[in-house]
mmCIF file of C-alpha atoms in Angstrom:
data_model
loop_
_atom_site.group_PDB
_atom_site.id
_atom_site.type_symbol
_atom_site.label_atom_id
_atom_site.label_comp_id
_atom_site.label_asym_id
_atom_site.label_seq_id
_atom_site.Cartn_x
_atom_site.Cartn_y
_atom_site.Cartn_z
ATOM 1 C CA ALA A 215 6.113 9.408 -18.722
ATOM 2 C CA VAL A 216 9.143 7.623 -17.304
ATOM 3 C CA VAL A 217 11.375 10.039 -15.381
ATOM 4 C CA VAL A 218 14.920 9.071 -14.436
ATOM 5 C CA PRO A 219 17.158 10.983 -11.996
ATOM 6 C CA PHE A 220 20.749 10.734 -13.144
ATOM 7 C CA ARG A 221 24.358 11.608 -12.418
ATOM 8 C CA GLU A 222 27.583 9.713 -12.963
ATOM 9 C CA GLN A 223 28.613 8.327 -9.559
ATOM 10 C CA LEU A 224 32.141 7.052 -10.057
ATOM 11 C CA PRO A 225 33.945 5.462 -8.324
ATOM 12 C CA LEU A 226 30.874 4.031 -6.536
ATOM 13 C CA GLN A 227 28.679 3.315 -9.566
ATOM 14 C CA SER A 228 29.046 3.632 -13.333
ATOM 15 C CA ARG A 229 25.707 5.311 -13.922
ATOM 16 C CA ARG A 230 26.654 6.313 -17.473
ATOM 17 C CA ALA A 231 27.131 2.657 -18.424
ATOM 18 C CA GLN A 232 23.801 1.839 -16.801
ATOM 19 C CA LEU A 233 22.090 4.609 -18.770
ATOM 20 C CA GLU A 234 23.531 3.244 -22.012
ATOM 21 C CA ARG A 235 21.765 -0.043 -21.285
ATOM 22 C CA PHE A 236 18.621 1.516 -19.838
ATOM 23 C CA LEU A 237 17.663 3.754 -22.761
ATOM 24 C CA PRO A 238 17.531 1.184 -25.574
ATOM 25 C CA HIS A 239 15.801 -1.314 -23.282
ATOM 26 C CA MET A 240 13.111 1.153 -22.190
ATOM 27 C CA GLU A 241 12.594 2.573 -25.672
ATOM 28 C CA ALA A 242 11.940 -0.928 -27.028
ATOM 29 C CA PHE A 243 9.831 -1.833 -23.974
ATOM 30 C CA LEU A 244 7.566 1.226 -24.220
ATOM 31 C CA THR A 245 7.228 1.455 -28.010
ATOM 32 C CA SER A 246 6.075 -2.168 -28.186
ATOM 33 C CA ILE A 247 3.051 -1.433 -25.940
ATOM 34 C CA PRO A 248 0.005 -0.992 -28.243
ATOM 35 C CA ASN A 249 -1.665 2.437 -28.244
ATOM 36 C CA CYS A 250 0.703 3.841 -25.642
ATOM 37 C CA ARG A 251 2.210 7.296 -26.120
ATOM 38 C CA SER A 252 5.247 7.704 -23.922
ATOM 39 C CA VAL A 253 8.238 9.860 -23.156
ATOM 40 C CA ILE A 254 11.448 9.147 -21.246
ATOM 41 C CA VAL A 255 12.839 12.139 -19.359
ATOM 42 C CA ILE A 256 16.416 11.985 -18.042
ATOM 43 C CA VAL A 257 17.090 14.675 -15.443
ATOM 44 C CA GLU A 258 20.824 15.056 -14.856
ATOM 45 C CA GLN A 259 22.451 16.753 -11.883
ATOM 46 C CA SER A 260 25.686 18.531 -12.728
ATOM 47 C CA GLN A 261 28.960 17.759 -10.975
ATOM 48 C CA ASP A 262 28.217 20.630 -8.594
ATOM 49 C CA GLY A 263 30.188 19.400 -5.595
ATOM 50 C CA ARG A 264 26.999 18.454 -3.736
ATOM 51 C CA LYS A 265 25.561 15.034 -3.007
ATOM 52 C CA PHE A 266 23.003 13.517 -5.363
ATOM 53 C CA ASN A 267 19.506 14.931 -4.880
ATOM 54 C CA ARG A 268 17.154 12.306 -6.270
ATOM 55 C CA GLY A 269 13.978 13.927 -4.967
ATOM 56 C CA GLN A 270 14.651 17.340 -6.467
ATOM 57 C CA LEU A 271 15.538 15.791 -9.827
ATOM 58 C CA LEU A 272 12.269 13.840 -9.879
ATOM 59 C CA ASN A 273 10.264 16.957 -9.056
ATOM 60 C CA ILE A 274 11.943 18.762 -11.959
ATOM 61 C CA GLY A 275 11.323 15.732 -14.147
ATOM 62 C CA PHE A 276 7.615 15.844 -13.349
ATOM 63 C CA VAL A 277 7.386 19.412 -14.673
ATOM 64 C CA LYS A 278 9.414 18.533 -17.779
ATOM 65 C CA ALA A 279 7.293 15.436 -18.441
ATOM 66 C CA MET A 280 4.087 17.471 -18.263
ATOM 67 C CA GLU A 281 5.569 19.872 -20.813
ATOM 68 C CA ALA A 282 6.787 17.083 -23.095
ATOM 69 C CA LEU A 283 3.569 15.062 -23.051
ATOM 70 C CA PRO A 284 0.532 17.263 -22.304
ATOM 71 C CA GLY A 285 -2.369 15.250 -20.967
ATOM 72 C CA LEU A 286 -0.199 12.433 -19.675
ATOM 73 C CA THR A 287 -2.060 10.045 -17.400
ATOM 74 C CA SER A 288 0.808 8.264 -15.655
ATOM 75 C CA PHE A 289 4.029 9.615 -14.132
ATOM 76 C CA ILE A 290 6.609 6.940 -13.270
ATOM 77 C CA THR A 291 9.719 7.684 -11.218
ATOM 78 C CA HIS A 292 12.374 5.232 -12.349
ATOM 79 C CA ASP A 293 15.910 4.398 -11.231
ATOM 80 C CA VAL A 294 18.389 3.970 -14.076
ATOM 81 C CA ASP A 295 19.646 0.584 -12.902
ATOM 82 C CA LEU A 296 16.341 -1.318 -13.205
ATOM 83 C CA LEU A 297 15.214 -2.980 -16.454
ATOM 84 C CA PRO A 298 11.632 -4.332 -16.381
ATOM 85 C CA SER A 299 10.602 -7.691 -17.832
ATOM 86 C CA THR A 300 8.150 -7.747 -20.749
ATOM 87 C CA GLU A 301 5.343 -9.106 -18.577
ATOM 88 C CA MET A 302 5.310 -5.764 -16.732
ATOM 89 C CA GLN A 303 4.149 -3.825 -19.808
ATOM 90 C CA PRO A 304 0.462 -3.696 -18.734
ATOM 91 C CA VAL A 305 1.252 -2.056 -15.401
ATOM 92 C CA TYR A 306 3.453 0.537 -17.156
ATOM 93 C CA ALA A 307 0.749 1.196 -19.754
ATOM 94 C CA ASN A 308 -2.231 1.633 -17.418
ATOM 95 C CA PRO A 309 -2.597 4.643 -15.091
ATOM 96 C CA PRO A 310 -2.875 3.939 -11.375
ATOM 97 C CA PRO A 311 -6.385 4.102 -9.883
ATOM 98 C CA VAL A 312 -7.366 7.541 -8.596
ATOM 99 C CA GLY A 313 -5.966 8.149 -5.119
ATOM 100 C CA HIS A 314 -3.307 5.454 -5.440
ATOM 101 C CA ALA A 315 0.355 5.102 -6.359
ATOM 102 C CA VAL A 316 1.604 1.823 -7.825
ATOM 103 C CA HIS A 317 4.927 0.529 -6.527
ATOM 104 C CA LEU A 318 6.195 -1.337 -9.574
ATOM 105 C CA ALA A 319 9.500 -2.188 -7.874
ATOM 106 C CA SER A 320 7.715 -4.290 -5.254
ATOM 107 C CA VAL A 321 8.894 -7.253 -7.352
ATOM 108 C CA TRP A 322 12.537 -6.144 -6.930
ATOM 109 C CA PRO A 323 13.957 -7.884 -3.847
ATOM 110 C CA LYS A 324 17.015 -5.723 -3.037
ATOM 111 C CA TYR A 325 15.292 -3.333 -0.614
ATOM 112 C CA GLY A 326 12.380 -5.447 0.526
ATOM 113 C CA TYR A 327 11.321 -3.772 3.789
ATOM 114 C CA ALA A 328 7.571 -3.342 4.300
ATOM 115 C CA THR A 329 7.266 0.420 3.693
ATOM 116 C CA PHE A 330 9.730 0.620 0.769
ATOM 117 C CA ILE A 331 8.429 2.620 -2.221
ATOM 118 C CA GLY A 332 11.694 3.365 -4.047
ATOM 119 C CA GLY A 333 13.087 2.150 -7.342
ATOM 120 C CA VAL A 334 10.038 2.515 -9.602
ATOM 121 C CA LEU A 335 6.807 4.227 -8.524
ATOM 122 C CA GLY A 336 3.837 5.303 -10.639
ATOM 123 C CA PHE A 337 1.347 8.120 -9.974
ATOM 124 C CA ARG A 338 -1.468 9.881 -11.664
ATOM 125 C CA PRO A 339 -0.192 13.463 -12.096
ATOM 126 C CA GLU A 340 -2.960 14.909 -9.936
ATOM 127 C CA ASP A 341 -2.086 12.587 -7.051
ATOM 128 C CA PHE A 342 1.634 13.399 -7.292
ATOM 129 C CA ARG A 343 0.746 17.104 -7.119
ATOM 130 C CA ARG A 344 -1.493 16.472 -4.126
ATOM 131 C CA THR A 345 1.402 14.967 -2.164
ATOM 132 C CA ASN A 346 3.599 17.974 -3.033
ATOM 133 C CA GLY A 347 6.119 15.549 -4.525
ATOM 134 C CA TYR A 348 9.494 14.676 -3.068
ATOM 135 C CA PRO A 349 11.494 16.823 -0.632
ATOM 136 C CA ASN A 350 13.877 19.179 -2.448
ATOM 137 C CA ASP A 351 16.463 19.380 0.335
ATOM 138 C CA TYR A 352 17.494 15.757 0.908
ATOM 139 C CA TRP A 353 21.080 15.389 -0.313
ATOM 140 C CA GLY A 354 22.623 11.925 -0.655
ATOM 141 C CA TRP A 355 21.271 8.372 -0.589
ATOM 142 C CA GLY A 356 18.317 7.764 1.715
ATOM 143 C CA LEU A 357 15.110 9.169 3.230
ATOM 144 C CA GLU A 358 13.564 10.918 0.206
ATOM 145 C CA ASP A 359 11.278 7.932 -0.516
ATOM 146 C CA ASP A 360 10.410 7.637 3.171
ATOM 147 C CA GLN A 361 9.437 11.313 3.317
ATOM 148 C CA LEU A 362 7.301 10.883 0.205
ATOM 149 C CA ALA A 363 5.574 7.927 1.890
ATOM 150 C CA LEU A 364 4.706 10.182 4.852
ATOM 151 C CA ARG A 365 3.310 12.801 2.469
ATOM 152 C CA MET A 366 1.263 10.161 0.684
ATOM 153 C CA ALA A 367 -0.186 8.916 3.965
ATOM 154 C CA HIS A 368 -1.008 12.499 5.004
ATOM 155 C CA CYS A 369 -2.864 13.056 1.711
ATOM 156 C CA LYS A 370 -4.451 9.599 1.793
ATOM 157 C CA VAL A 371 -2.732 8.420 -1.391
ATOM 158 C CA LYS A 372 -2.530 4.658 -0.942
ATOM 159 C CA THR A 373 0.166 2.320 -2.260
ATOM 160 C CA LEU A 374 -0.634 -0.652 -4.488
ATOM 161 C CA ARG A 375 2.119 -3.249 -4.832
ATOM 162 C CA VAL A 376 2.809 -5.155 -8.041
ATOM 163 C CA LYS A 377 3.124 -8.923 -7.616
ATOM 164 C CA ARG A 378 3.962 -10.057 -11.153
ATOM 165 C CA GLY A 379 7.086 -9.443 -13.194
ATOM 166 C CA SER A 380 10.733 -8.819 -12.434
ATOM 167 C CA TYR A 381 13.607 -6.391 -12.919
ATOM 168 C CA GLU A 382 17.130 -6.934 -14.075
ATOM 169 C CA ASP A 383 19.244 -5.051 -11.540
ATOM 170 C CA LEU A 384 22.308 -3.452 -13.147
ATOM 171 C CA ASP A 385 23.805 -2.282 -9.864
ATOM 172 C CA PRO A 386 25.617 -4.637 -7.461
ATOM 173 C CA VAL A 387 25.881 -1.951 -4.750
ATOM 174 C CA ASN A 388 23.437 -2.310 -1.832
ATOM 175 C CA MET A 389 23.593 0.885 0.221
ATOM 176 C CA LYS A 390 21.101 -0.348 2.815
ATOM 177 C CA GLY A 391 23.039 -3.592 3.167
ATOM 178 C CA PHE A 392 26.073 -1.708 4.491
ATOM 179 C CA LEU A 393 23.879 -0.127 7.179
ATOM 180 C CA ASP A 394 22.136 -3.391 8.067
ATOM 181 C CA ARG A 395 25.477 -5.161 8.578
ATOM 182 C CA GLY A 396 26.671 -2.337 10.818
ATOM 183 C CA ASP A 397 30.249 -2.477 9.582
ATOM 184 C CA ARG A 398 31.576 0.929 10.621
ATOM 185 C CA GLU A 399 34.455 0.894 8.149
ATOM 186 C CA ASP A 400 32.116 0.048 5.262
ATOM 187 C CA ILE A 401 29.702 2.791 6.306
ATOM 188 C CA LYS A 402 32.550 5.292 6.698
ATOM 189 C CA ARG A 403 33.808 4.512 3.178
ATOM 190 C CA HIS A 404 30.357 5.196 1.756
ATOM 191 C CA MET A 405 29.612 8.373 3.743
ATOM 192 C CA PRO A 406 30.311 10.610 0.697
ATOM 193 C CA TRP A 407 27.155 9.129 -0.877
ATOM 194 C CA TYR A 408 24.820 8.801 2.120
ATOM 195 C CA ASN A 409 22.291 11.380 3.257
ATOM 196 C CA ALA A 410 23.973 12.526 6.478
ATOM 197 C CA ASP A 411 20.580 13.222 8.077
ATOM 198 C CA MET A 412 20.092 9.464 8.464
ATOM 199 C CA PHE A 413 22.777 9.543 11.155
ATOM 200 C CA ARG A 414 21.618 12.739 12.879
ATOM 201 C CA ARG A 415 17.878 12.452 13.290
ATOM 202 C CA GLY A 416 15.605 10.044 15.105
ATOM 203 C CA GLU A 417 12.329 8.841 13.697
ATOM 204 C CA LEU A 418 11.495 10.519 10.378
ATOM 205 C CA LYS A 419 8.451 12.779 10.608
ATOM 206 C CA LEU A 420 6.367 14.611 8.047
ATOM 207 C CA ASP A 421 8.161 17.760 6.924
ATOM 208 C CA GLU A 422 6.305 20.940 7.781
#
Protein backbone atom coordinates (compact mmCIF):
# COMPACT_ATOMS: atom_id res chain seq x y z
CA ALA A 1 0.00 0.00 0.00
CA VAL A 2 1.29 3.43 -0.99
CA VAL A 3 -0.21 6.14 1.22
CA VAL A 4 0.03 9.80 0.24
CA PRO A 5 -0.79 12.76 2.51
CA PHE A 6 -2.27 15.55 0.44
CA ARG A 7 -3.62 19.08 0.42
CA GLU A 8 -3.38 21.87 -2.12
CA GLN A 9 -0.73 24.29 -0.82
CA LEU A 10 -1.04 27.35 -3.04
CA PRO A 11 0.63 29.78 -3.31
CA LEU A 12 3.63 27.81 -1.97
CA GLN A 13 3.18 24.59 -3.95
CA SER A 14 0.76 23.33 -6.60
CA ARG A 15 0.10 19.97 -4.98
CA ARG A 16 -2.91 19.30 -7.21
CA ALA A 17 -0.70 19.51 -10.31
CA GLN A 18 1.80 17.20 -8.64
CA LEU A 19 -0.94 14.70 -7.83
CA GLU A 20 -2.07 14.71 -11.46
CA ARG A 21 1.42 13.57 -12.44
CA PHE A 22 1.91 11.25 -9.47
CA LEU A 23 -1.16 9.05 -9.92
CA PRO A 24 -0.65 7.88 -13.51
CA HIS A 25 3.07 7.39 -12.87
CA MET A 26 2.52 5.29 -9.74
CA GLU A 27 -0.35 3.29 -11.23
CA ALA A 28 1.85 2.30 -14.18
CA PHE A 29 4.85 1.71 -11.89
CA LEU A 30 2.98 -0.60 -9.49
CA THR A 31 0.82 -2.50 -11.99
CA SER A 32 3.91 -3.45 -14.02
CA ILE A 33 5.44 -5.29 -11.02
CA PRO A 34 4.73 -9.03 -11.50
CA ASN A 35 2.53 -10.71 -8.87
CA CYS A 36 2.16 -7.54 -6.83
CA ARG A 37 -1.25 -6.53 -5.49
CA SER A 38 -1.26 -2.88 -4.56
CA VAL A 39 -3.40 0.05 -3.58
CA ILE A 40 -2.74 3.80 -3.60
CA VAL A 41 -4.46 5.71 -0.80
CA ILE A 42 -4.67 9.51 -1.02
CA VAL A 43 -5.55 11.08 2.32
CA GLU A 44 -6.62 14.70 1.86
CA GLN A 45 -6.80 17.33 4.57
CA SER A 46 -9.60 19.83 4.08
CA GLN A 47 -9.00 23.57 3.88
CA ASP A 48 -9.73 23.76 7.61
CA GLY A 49 -7.70 26.86 8.43
CA ARG A 50 -5.01 24.79 10.16
CA LYS A 51 -1.51 23.95 9.00
CA PHE A 52 -0.86 20.71 7.13
CA ASN A 53 -0.68 17.68 9.41
CA ARG A 54 1.31 15.09 7.49
CA GLY A 55 1.68 12.67 10.39
CA GLN A 56 -2.01 12.50 11.22
CA LEU A 57 -2.90 11.97 7.55
CA LEU A 58 -0.44 9.07 7.29
CA ASN A 59 -1.84 7.45 10.43
CA ILE A 60 -5.34 7.68 8.93
CA GLY A 61 -3.98 6.34 5.66
CA PHE A 62 -2.54 3.31 7.43
CA VAL A 63 -6.00 2.38 8.74
CA LYS A 64 -7.60 2.96 5.34
CA ALA A 65 -4.92 0.90 3.58
CA MET A 66 -5.48 -2.03 5.94
CA GLU A 67 -9.19 -1.86 5.13
CA ALA A 68 -8.61 -1.58 1.38
CA LEU A 69 -6.06 -4.38 1.13
CA PRO A 70 -6.48 -6.93 3.95
CA GLY A 71 -3.32 -8.91 4.55
CA LEU A 72 -1.04 -6.27 3.09
CA THR A 73 2.62 -6.89 3.82
CA SER A 74 4.13 -3.48 3.12
CA PHE A 75 2.96 0.02 4.09
CA ILE A 76 4.77 2.85 2.27
CA THR A 77 4.40 6.49 3.28
CA HIS A 78 4.93 8.54 0.14
CA ASP A 79 5.16 12.26 -0.63
CA VAL A 80 3.21 13.33 -3.71
CA ASP A 81 6.14 15.12 -5.33
CA LEU A 82 8.43 12.09 -5.73
CA LEU A 83 8.29 9.79 -8.77
CA PRO A 84 10.44 6.63 -8.48
CA SER A 85 12.58 5.25 -11.30
CA THR A 86 11.74 1.81 -12.71
CA GLU A 87 14.82 0.23 -11.12
CA MET A 88 13.22 0.82 -7.71
CA GLN A 89 10.35 -1.61 -8.39
CA PRO A 90 11.92 -4.52 -6.41
CA VAL A 91 12.23 -2.48 -3.22
CA TYR A 92 8.59 -1.34 -3.55
CA ALA A 93 7.44 -4.91 -4.21
CA ASN A 94 9.25 -6.66 -1.35
CA PRO A 95 8.27 -6.16 2.31
CA PRO A 96 10.94 -4.82 4.66
CA PRO A 97 12.66 -7.39 6.90
CA VAL A 98 10.96 -7.91 10.26
CA GLY A 99 11.97 -5.21 12.73
CA HIS A 100 13.13 -2.81 10.03
CA ALA A 101 11.83 0.15 8.04
CA VAL A 102 13.23 0.82 4.57
CA HIS A 103 13.98 4.44 3.70
CA LEU A 104 13.41 4.40 -0.05
CA ALA A 105 14.04 8.15 -0.34
CA SER A 106 17.64 7.73 0.80
CA VAL A 107 18.47 8.06 -2.91
CA TRP A 108 16.76 11.49 -3.02
CA PRO A 109 19.40 14.15 -2.29
CA LYS A 110 17.25 17.16 -1.29
CA TYR A 111 17.21 16.50 2.47
CA GLY A 112 20.35 14.43 2.86
CA TYR A 113 21.13 14.76 6.59
CA ALA A 114 22.17 11.55 8.36
CA THR A 115 18.98 10.84 10.34
CA PHE A 116 16.50 11.84 7.60
CA ILE A 117 13.68 9.32 7.06
CA GLY A 118 11.13 11.48 5.21
CA GLY A 119 9.88 11.43 1.65
CA VAL A 120 9.25 7.70 1.16
CA LEU A 121 9.44 5.14 3.98
CA GLY A 122 8.31 1.51 4.01
CA PHE A 123 7.19 -0.61 6.98
CA ARG A 124 5.71 -3.95 7.70
CA PRO A 125 2.30 -3.14 9.22
CA GLU A 126 3.15 -4.82 12.51
CA ASP A 127 6.30 -2.71 12.91
CA PHE A 128 4.44 0.53 12.11
CA ARG A 129 1.89 -0.38 14.80
CA ARG A 130 4.68 -1.13 17.25
CA THR A 131 6.09 2.39 16.87
CA ASN A 132 2.61 3.88 17.44
CA GLY A 133 2.96 5.65 14.09
CA TYR A 134 3.45 9.36 13.59
CA PRO A 135 2.51 12.10 16.08
CA ASN A 136 -1.03 13.39 15.50
CA ASP A 137 -0.42 16.89 16.86
CA TYR A 138 2.43 18.23 14.72
CA TRP A 139 1.00 20.99 12.53
CA GLY A 140 3.08 22.41 9.67
CA TRP A 141 6.30 21.38 7.92
CA GLY A 142 8.90 19.69 10.11
CA LEU A 143 9.57 17.35 13.05
CA GLU A 144 6.99 14.60 12.41
CA ASP A 145 9.61 12.37 10.72
CA ASP A 146 12.11 13.14 13.48
CA GLN A 147 9.60 12.14 16.15
CA LEU A 148 8.86 8.92 14.28
CA ALA A 149 12.60 8.20 14.19
CA LEU A 150 12.71 8.54 17.99
CA ARG A 151 9.76 6.16 18.31
CA MET A 152 11.45 3.68 16.00
CA ALA A 153 14.65 3.80 18.04
CA HIS A 154 12.65 3.32 21.26
CA CYS A 155 10.95 0.23 19.78
CA LYS A 156 14.17 -1.01 18.18
CA VAL A 157 12.85 -0.73 14.62
CA LYS A 158 15.99 -0.18 12.56
CA THR A 159 16.31 1.82 9.34
CA LEU A 160 17.65 0.30 6.13
CA ARG A 161 18.70 2.78 3.44
CA VAL A 162 18.23 2.15 -0.27
CA LYS A 163 21.33 2.79 -2.39
CA ARG A 164 20.03 2.13 -5.91
CA GLY A 165 17.52 4.08 -7.96
CA SER A 166 16.38 7.68 -8.12
CA TYR A 167 13.37 9.97 -7.84
CA GLU A 168 12.13 12.71 -10.08
CA ASP A 169 11.42 15.59 -7.71
CA LEU A 170 8.39 17.63 -8.81
CA ASP A 171 8.83 20.30 -6.16
CA PRO A 172 11.46 23.06 -6.42
CA VAL A 173 10.76 24.31 -2.87
CA ASN A 174 13.36 23.33 -0.24
CA MET A 175 11.93 24.18 3.18
CA LYS A 176 15.05 23.06 5.05
CA GLY A 177 17.21 25.12 2.71
CA PHE A 178 15.57 28.34 3.92
CA LEU A 179 16.45 27.40 7.51
CA ASP A 180 20.00 26.34 6.66
CA ARG A 181 20.69 29.67 4.92
CA GLY A 182 19.35 31.55 7.93
CA ASP A 183 17.74 34.29 5.87
CA ARG A 184 15.25 35.77 8.33
CA GLU A 185 13.08 37.35 5.65
CA ASP A 186 12.85 34.06 3.74
CA ILE A 187 11.98 32.18 6.92
CA LYS A 188 9.40 34.81 7.89
CA ARG A 189 7.71 34.51 4.48
CA HIS A 190 7.41 30.75 4.91
CA MET A 191 6.22 30.76 8.55
CA PRO A 192 2.60 30.01 7.51
CA TRP A 193 3.82 26.56 6.41
CA TYR A 194 6.40 25.71 9.08
CA ASN A 195 5.75 23.77 12.27
CA ALA A 196 6.12 26.59 14.80
CA ASP A 197 7.44 24.15 17.42
CA MET A 198 10.74 24.05 15.52
CA PHE A 199 11.37 27.60 16.71
CA ARG A 200 10.14 27.12 20.29
CA ARG A 201 11.69 23.92 21.54
CA GLY A 202 15.24 22.73 22.05
CA GLU A 203 16.37 19.22 21.27
CA LEU A 204 13.48 17.00 20.16
CA LYS A 205 12.73 14.23 22.64
CA LEU A 206 10.50 11.18 22.55
CA ASP A 207 6.89 12.19 23.14
CA GLU A 208 5.41 10.71 26.29
